[in-house]
Amino acid sequence: MEEMAICIDVAKCMGCRACQVACKNWNCLGAEQTENIGSHENPPDLSARTWNRLVYRETLMPNGDVMWSFFNDRCRHCNPPSCAEGAEDVPGAVVWDDSGAVVYTDKTRELDFDDFFSYCPYGIPRQDPETGRIYKCTMCIDRITNGLEPACVKACPTGALNFGTKKQMLRYARARISELGPNANLYPGEDYNTLWVLPESEESYNLARATSARKHYRAAREPFSGVLAGAVFAVLGFLNFITQRRGKVADTEDNNR
Amino acid sequence: MTNHWIDIKNSDYILVMGSNPARNHPISIKWVRKAVEKGARLISVDPRYTATSREAHIYAPIRSGTDIAFLGGMIRYILENKLCFYDYVRHYTNASFLVNPGFRLPGDNNGVFSGLHGRNTPEGVVDGRYDKATWEYQRDKNGVIKKDMTLEDPNCVFQLLKKHFSRYTLDTVSSITGTPRERLEAVYSTYARSGAPDKSGTVLYAMGWTQHTVGTQNIRAMSIIQLLLGNIGMAGGGVNALRGESNVQGSTDHCLLYHILPGYLKMPRASQADFDHYNKKYTPKTVEPQSANWWSNYPRYSASLLREFYGREVPLEEAYRFLPKIDDGENYSWLTIFDRMCRGGFKGLFAWGQNPACSGANANKTRIALARLDWLVNVNLFDNETGSFWKGPGMDPGKIKTEVFMLPCAASFEKEGSITNSGRWMQWRYKAVDPPGEAKPDSDIINMLYARVRHLYEKEKGAFPDPIIKLRWEYGPKDGNGRVIHIDSHMVAKEINGYFLEDKTVRGKKFRKGELVPDFTYLCDDGSTSSGNWLYCNSYNGHGNMAARRGRHDPSGLGLYQGWAWCWPLNRRILYNRASVDIHGRPWAPSKPVIRWAGGKWKGDVPDGGWPPLSAGRDSRLPFIMQSEGMGRIFGPGLSDGPFPEHYEPLESPLERNILSPQFVSPVIKRWDFQTGTGTLNARATSDPRYPIVCTTYRVTEHWQTGVMTRWQPWLAELEPAMFVEMGRELAEIKKIRNGDKVIVRSVRGAVEAVALVTVRLRPLAVDGRLVHQVGIPYHYGWATTADREYGPGDRKPEVLTFGDSANLVTPNIGDGNTMIPETKAFMVDVIKKA
């Protein structure tokens, strides 16, 4: 499969969090008992059950205007993924799919979480305290390998979340950066399969460029299809439903002409 | 909406005021952004810097409850700077009409219009009622309204408007609203540019405008602006109420409210003894040349409705007698009903698909009222604070007599039918899954109830059984006893459209008995047709179920999508579109023509009547066909509180005075706060140092209404798990409250716990020479899903517990002077840190 990417156009996000709900819905992730601690942000952190979340940030500018930004935090799907290095001892625990998606499997239970966590420059992986399994965004590997966009992208009403081939997404990002003006930039950089177009500097979003990326590591990418055969089957059923539905809609339209 | 969601993309100037679409109508932002991409300017006016403000080119803060002052300032700005679209104003509005010389404006009359009777008090007139004799137009000997097309006559509407709003100077407005002067000017000068003939401006509003004692006049003020700038009827124009519920437009069309019958026909009053009297009362007459006066068709629609209810066997006169009547002078709106319930005036209540214990203003009063009932039927998807009110906070179940029944009902995806969206599009929806357990569609519950009630009337007779026994009930397949087994949505939809009840020729066209009526222009007043709602006559006819259409063809390029679903009336996508062209039928905005006259007929959208353009003379008709004069009403004598909007303070205000006049609050609103012996039940605290903070209410994306459907949804509850109060840093500092602290928001009527959300998005405003702080609380919470209640053996516990109770514990029971919608957007509170 061609290399794919998600491009998050931060300027287009209005903070509705449909992406958070869609992620939980598709991936069957439970809710967390949260509380409001003085922010609309919730859940308070990524977790084994929360794979993407919006970080709200508001600043009063010197001219009296308010800057209010929404940053969707999630796995960067690094290329190459340095977390895979941390999982070298357990083959198959981290799969780097040829789509660019970095996917954690059930075998992550066998990893030492603290050690494994230290390999991620962005602090993304989370362990389920009960099962020991480690989780994060999979780029909806079961959807994208079947021709669908990730659930969060599907749910986004404003076009802030985009999905396509890496080439398309880089082209999109460059075009948007030139539209958005001199402060706009690509985060974290081109060697990632999650790309953010930031309208303002990284510092405005409290983001630091990765410091501990282990550039020497080159993992081999491999197709993911074998791992998720069951899920693929389910998705094909869904596709079949969609196709039929489209047929029906077309029929109705014809009948009304 | 006069226009529709997609049409927002055609706008050049978008004013968002009294709404927050980025949070509460997120999809609409897609169309707002399409407009902005093409160069439109977006303006956000809101007490709080919202997610919509974040999208806007201009943000202007405002003190909640002062919209008329803000918009009045805009009217003055437009008039003083001669920015009107004069051709439009002259030809399509009542600006040229001459008004009775005895008419007095508030500026010359102690802040009220001429004709007010009521009780004088130190804060002006209360319990007032207008005698509208001086609000009449001057007429010639034939009864035709006198006009001055130069707009110079001092008694013409245009000059009266100018004089009235001359008091709304930038400084005065800024002092009332707290909006900085330069922001006012920025908003005014930007929006007024939509007055260019080929430009259009739209307004997107919601409850932020309606839920005030002057709610109707807020919208009137904007309607005046839209008429002055020639924005009504245009693509990208109009006055657009963003409906928050998928089907609230449909439920209003089908008479959710007490004062109307389906299709906005009037609910009869007790004194209107016979059908003829009723029809005469509500069928306007006009001698204006070129006025279509569409409501002259009233008797066709009322007769067809009675036929749908009672069929051909019951004479129209008798059918009219069967209709329930409103007692003269009575008002059966929400606040009055609950007031009466509170005083023991009701035996029972069906709380159908609603949660009054949380949703109604002044919830403490509502909850007390529920305890005075003998029985309560709660029809809902989930248990809620209403069904379980007897075990709520402060209640002693042992002392409550009310017997409560829960009838589980189906959700929208568990039944087939139509919804009518904000843009008046009636869209058919299919059933996706069966309802769980014993839950049934509402219509089947009504069907079962009807069968039982009818049976009881048949058996026991009663005082007046005929209106029930003789009802036609042709809404589904029947069993051997003639009873409808279940409701068939298609049969209901066809009854709403209407049938010919006999062979009939209308305008030379022959119809057979039993045929569906093609559209409402074929409805008759002689009882030969039926129609459950004349506005929807055309929605299900010989062409089939029009609402189920899914055509995706848009030759207009404007997003009219005339083959997608169906739109009332007659599939007209933009109302008053005859005002979008000049008197020769040429579009004001040639780049986005809604309709145009070409080759002897109209092209484009379904026009507001097929008559030729105005230049055709006697054969033509004026564009505002629903007004008896055919003109857009800048002067609106139909309302209870004045033909022009005038600024009055909310019932509860931070100020001791109305800066503009000695009349403090609207003189015509129905007041309960004078009642004695009811403690704090109906209390009001205005200009009171104990409650110095302006409070407003709003919603979040994640929750729906009182949260009955969303608080039980764990993925949504985890996102917004708690009642919060948004407050500015400055106020937090004064109150020694830190972000995240638990606080109590209290008004004179009640209190609610909340989490303090200290933000830079709310800032104090300079009002009448002092700083006024504002806070905001969300609408969606209730005690039933919280941790601090007892869960009995049969009680379901939500997966994610929420915190806090209803915002309505602090809101006042006071309604708009015309509609009685409660003023839940501006009232006074204090916020204190919880000990």
Short mmCIF file of N, CA and C in Angstrom, two decimals, chain B residues 2 87-97 137 145 147 151 157-158 161 220 222-233 239 288 290-292 575-576 578-579 608 614 621-637 643-644:
data_model
loop_
_atom_site.label_atom_id
_atom_site.label_comp_id
_atom_site.label_asym_id
_atom_site.label_seq_id
_atom_site.Cartn_x
_atom_site.Cartn_y
_atom_site.Cartn_z
N THR B 2 -35.54 32.31 6.81
CA THR B 2 -36.10 32.69 5.52
C THR B 2 -35.31 32.01 4.41
N ASP B 87 -33.90 52.13 -3.28
CA ASP B 87 -34.91 51.59 -4.21
C ASP B 87 -35.72 50.48 -3.54
N TYR B 88 -35.01 49.65 -2.83
CA TYR B 88 -35.65 48.53 -2.13
C TYR B 88 -36.58 49.07 -1.04
N VAL B 89 -36.07 50.02 -0.27
CA VAL B 89 -36.84 50.57 0.84
C VAL B 89 -38.13 51.22 0.33
N ARG B 90 -38.02 51.96 -0.75
CA ARG B 90 -39.18 52.66 -1.31
C ARG B 90 -40.23 51.69 -1.85
N HIS B 91 -39.77 50.72 -2.64
CA HIS B 91 -40.71 49.87 -3.36
C HIS B 91 -41.18 48.66 -2.57
N TYR B 92 -40.38 48.19 -1.65
CA TYR B 92 -40.70 46.91 -1.02
C TYR B 92 -40.97 46.98 0.48
N THR B 93 -40.87 48.19 1.08
CA THR B 93 -41.14 48.27 2.52
C THR B 93 -42.21 49.33 2.78
N ASN B 94 -42.69 49.36 4.01
CA ASN B 94 -43.71 50.36 4.34
C ASN B 94 -43.10 51.68 4.79
N ALA B 95 -41.85 51.95 4.41
CA ALA B 95 -41.18 53.20 4.80
C ALA B 95 -41.95 54.43 4.37
N SER B 96 -42.66 54.34 3.25
CA SER B 96 -43.35 55.51 2.71
C SER B 96 -44.74 55.69 3.33
N PHE B 97 -45.22 54.75 4.10
CA PHE B 97 -46.58 54.82 4.64
C PHE B 97 -46.68 55.95 5.67
N TYR B 137 -52.29 53.48 10.10
CA TYR B 137 -51.84 54.27 8.94
C TYR B 137 -52.92 55.29 8.57
N ILE B 145 -53.83 53.11 1.92
CA ILE B 145 -52.86 53.77 2.80
C ILE B 145 -52.18 54.92 2.08
N LYS B 147 -49.24 57.42 1.19
CA LYS B 147 -47.78 57.19 1.12
C LYS B 147 -47.08 58.45 0.66
N LEU B 151 -40.28 59.99 1.01
CA LEU B 151 -39.88 59.63 2.37
C LEU B 151 -39.57 60.85 3.24
N VAL B 157 -43.28 56.48 7.87
CA VAL B 157 -42.55 55.48 8.66
C VAL B 157 -41.05 55.77 8.66
N PHE B 158 -40.53 56.15 7.51
CA PHE B 158 -39.09 56.36 7.40
C PHE B 158 -38.62 57.47 8.34
N LEU B 161 -38.95 56.42 11.97
CA LEU B 161 -37.84 55.51 12.30
C LEU B 161 -36.58 56.31 12.60
N ARG B 220 -37.15 41.94 15.55
CA ARG B 220 -37.73 43.04 14.78
C ARG B 220 -36.64 44.05 14.41
N MET B 222 -33.52 43.62 13.95
CA MET B 222 -32.68 43.11 12.87
C MET B 222 -33.45 43.05 11.56
N SER B 223 -34.75 42.74 11.64
CA SER B 223 -35.56 42.70 10.41
C SER B 223 -35.59 44.08 9.77
N ILE B 224 -35.67 45.11 10.60
CA ILE B 224 -35.66 46.47 10.08
C ILE B 224 -34.35 46.74 9.35
N ILE B 225 -33.24 46.32 9.99
CA ILE B 225 -31.93 46.51 9.35
C ILE B 225 -31.89 45.79 8.00
N GLN B 226 -32.39 44.56 7.99
CA GLN B 226 -32.36 43.78 6.75
C GLN B 226 -33.22 44.42 5.66
N LEU B 227 -34.30 45.05 6.05
CA LEU B 227 -35.13 45.74 5.06
C LEU B 227 -34.45 47.01 4.57
N LEU B 228 -33.85 47.76 5.50
CA LEU B 228 -33.17 48.99 5.10
C LEU B 228 -32.03 48.71 4.13
N LEU B 229 -31.37 47.55 4.34
CA LEU B 229 -30.21 47.22 3.51
C LEU B 229 -30.59 46.34 2.32
N GLY B 230 -31.89 46.05 2.20
CA GLY B 230 -32.34 45.24 1.05
C GLY B 230 -31.80 43.83 1.06
N ASN B 231 -31.80 43.21 2.22
CA ASN B 231 -31.22 41.87 2.34
C ASN B 231 -32.24 40.73 2.38
N ILE B 232 -33.52 41.06 2.43
CA ILE B 232 -34.51 39.99 2.52
C ILE B 232 -34.87 39.53 1.11
N GLY B 233 -34.93 38.22 0.95
CA GLY B 233 -35.25 37.64 -0.36
C GLY B 233 -34.01 37.33 -1.18
N VAL B 239 -33.35 36.63 7.39
CA VAL B 239 -33.29 36.63 8.85
C VAL B 239 -33.35 35.17 9.26
N GLU B 288 -55.19 47.67 -0.93
CA GLU B 288 -53.94 48.10 -1.56
C GLU B 288 -53.84 47.50 -2.95
N GLN B 290 -52.10 45.87 -5.96
CA GLN B 290 -50.92 45.00 -6.09
C GLN B 290 -50.57 44.21 -4.82
N SER B 291 -51.47 44.19 -3.84
CA SER B 291 -51.14 43.35 -2.68
C SER B 291 -51.80 41.98 -2.82
N ALA B 292 -50.99 40.94 -2.75
CA ALA B 292 -51.53 39.58 -2.89
C ALA B 292 -52.33 39.20 -1.64
N LEU B 575 -37.42 32.54 0.97
CA LEU B 575 -38.69 33.26 1.11
C LEU B 575 -38.55 34.71 0.66
N TYR B 576 -39.66 35.28 0.23
CA TYR B 576 -39.73 36.67 -0.22
C TYR B 576 -38.76 36.94 -1.37
N ARG B 578 -39.23 37.50 -4.35
CA ARG B 578 -39.60 38.54 -5.32
C ARG B 578 -38.97 39.89 -4.94
N ALA B 579 -38.43 39.97 -3.72
CA ALA B 579 -37.72 41.20 -3.34
C ALA B 579 -36.26 41.16 -3.79
N ASP B 608 -42.27 33.72 -5.14
CA ASP B 608 -43.36 33.96 -4.20
C ASP B 608 -44.61 34.37 -4.99
N LEU B 614 -43.19 43.84 -10.86
CA LEU B 614 -44.02 44.99 -10.46
C LEU B 614 -44.29 45.97 -11.60
N ARG B 621 -47.87 41.65 -8.30
CA ARG B 621 -48.12 41.67 -6.85
C ARG B 621 -46.83 42.06 -6.13
N LEU B 622 -47.00 42.71 -4.99
CA LEU B 622 -45.87 43.15 -4.17
C LEU B 622 -45.19 41.93 -3.53
N PRO B 623 -43.92 42.07 -3.16
CA PRO B 623 -43.16 40.87 -2.76
C PRO B 623 -43.52 40.28 -1.39
N PHE B 624 -43.97 41.08 -0.45
CA PHE B 624 -44.19 40.53 0.89
C PHE B 624 -45.64 40.05 1.00
N ILE B 625 -45.87 38.89 0.38
CA ILE B 625 -47.25 38.43 0.16
C ILE B 625 -47.97 38.04 1.44
N MET B 626 -47.24 37.79 2.53
CA MET B 626 -47.90 37.39 3.76
C MET B 626 -48.37 38.60 4.59
N GLN B 627 -47.96 39.80 4.19
CA GLN B 627 -48.43 41.01 4.86
C GLN B 627 -49.58 41.56 4.04
N SER B 628 -50.64 42.02 4.72
CA SER B 628 -51.80 42.45 3.96
C SER B 628 -51.47 43.63 3.05
N GLU B 629 -50.45 44.43 3.41
CA GLU B 629 -50.10 45.58 2.57
C GLU B 629 -49.10 45.20 1.48
N GLY B 630 -48.56 43.97 1.55
CA GLY B 630 -47.63 43.52 0.53
C GLY B 630 -46.21 44.04 0.71
N MET B 631 -45.99 44.80 1.76
CA MET B 631 -44.69 45.45 1.97
C MET B 631 -44.00 44.91 3.22
N GLY B 632 -42.68 44.89 3.20
CA GLY B 632 -41.92 44.55 4.39
C GLY B 632 -42.17 45.57 5.47
N ARG B 633 -42.38 45.09 6.68
CA ARG B 633 -42.80 46.01 7.74
C ARG B 633 -41.63 46.57 8.55
N ILE B 634 -41.27 47.79 8.22
CA ILE B 634 -40.34 48.52 9.07
C ILE B 634 -41.11 48.99 10.31
N PHE B 635 -42.33 49.44 10.06
CA PHE B 635 -43.26 49.80 11.14
C PHE B 635 -44.13 48.57 11.35
N GLY B 636 -44.11 48.02 12.57
CA GLY B 636 -44.82 46.76 12.81
C GLY B 636 -45.89 46.90 13.88
N PRO B 637 -47.07 47.35 13.49
CA PRO B 637 -48.09 47.64 14.50
C PRO B 637 -48.75 46.40 15.10
N PRO B 643 -44.58 49.40 17.78
CA PRO B 643 -44.35 49.20 16.34
C PRO B 643 -42.88 49.32 15.95
N PHE B 644 -42.07 49.92 16.81
CA PHE B 644 -40.61 49.90 16.65
C PHE B 644 -40.02 49.27 17.91
#
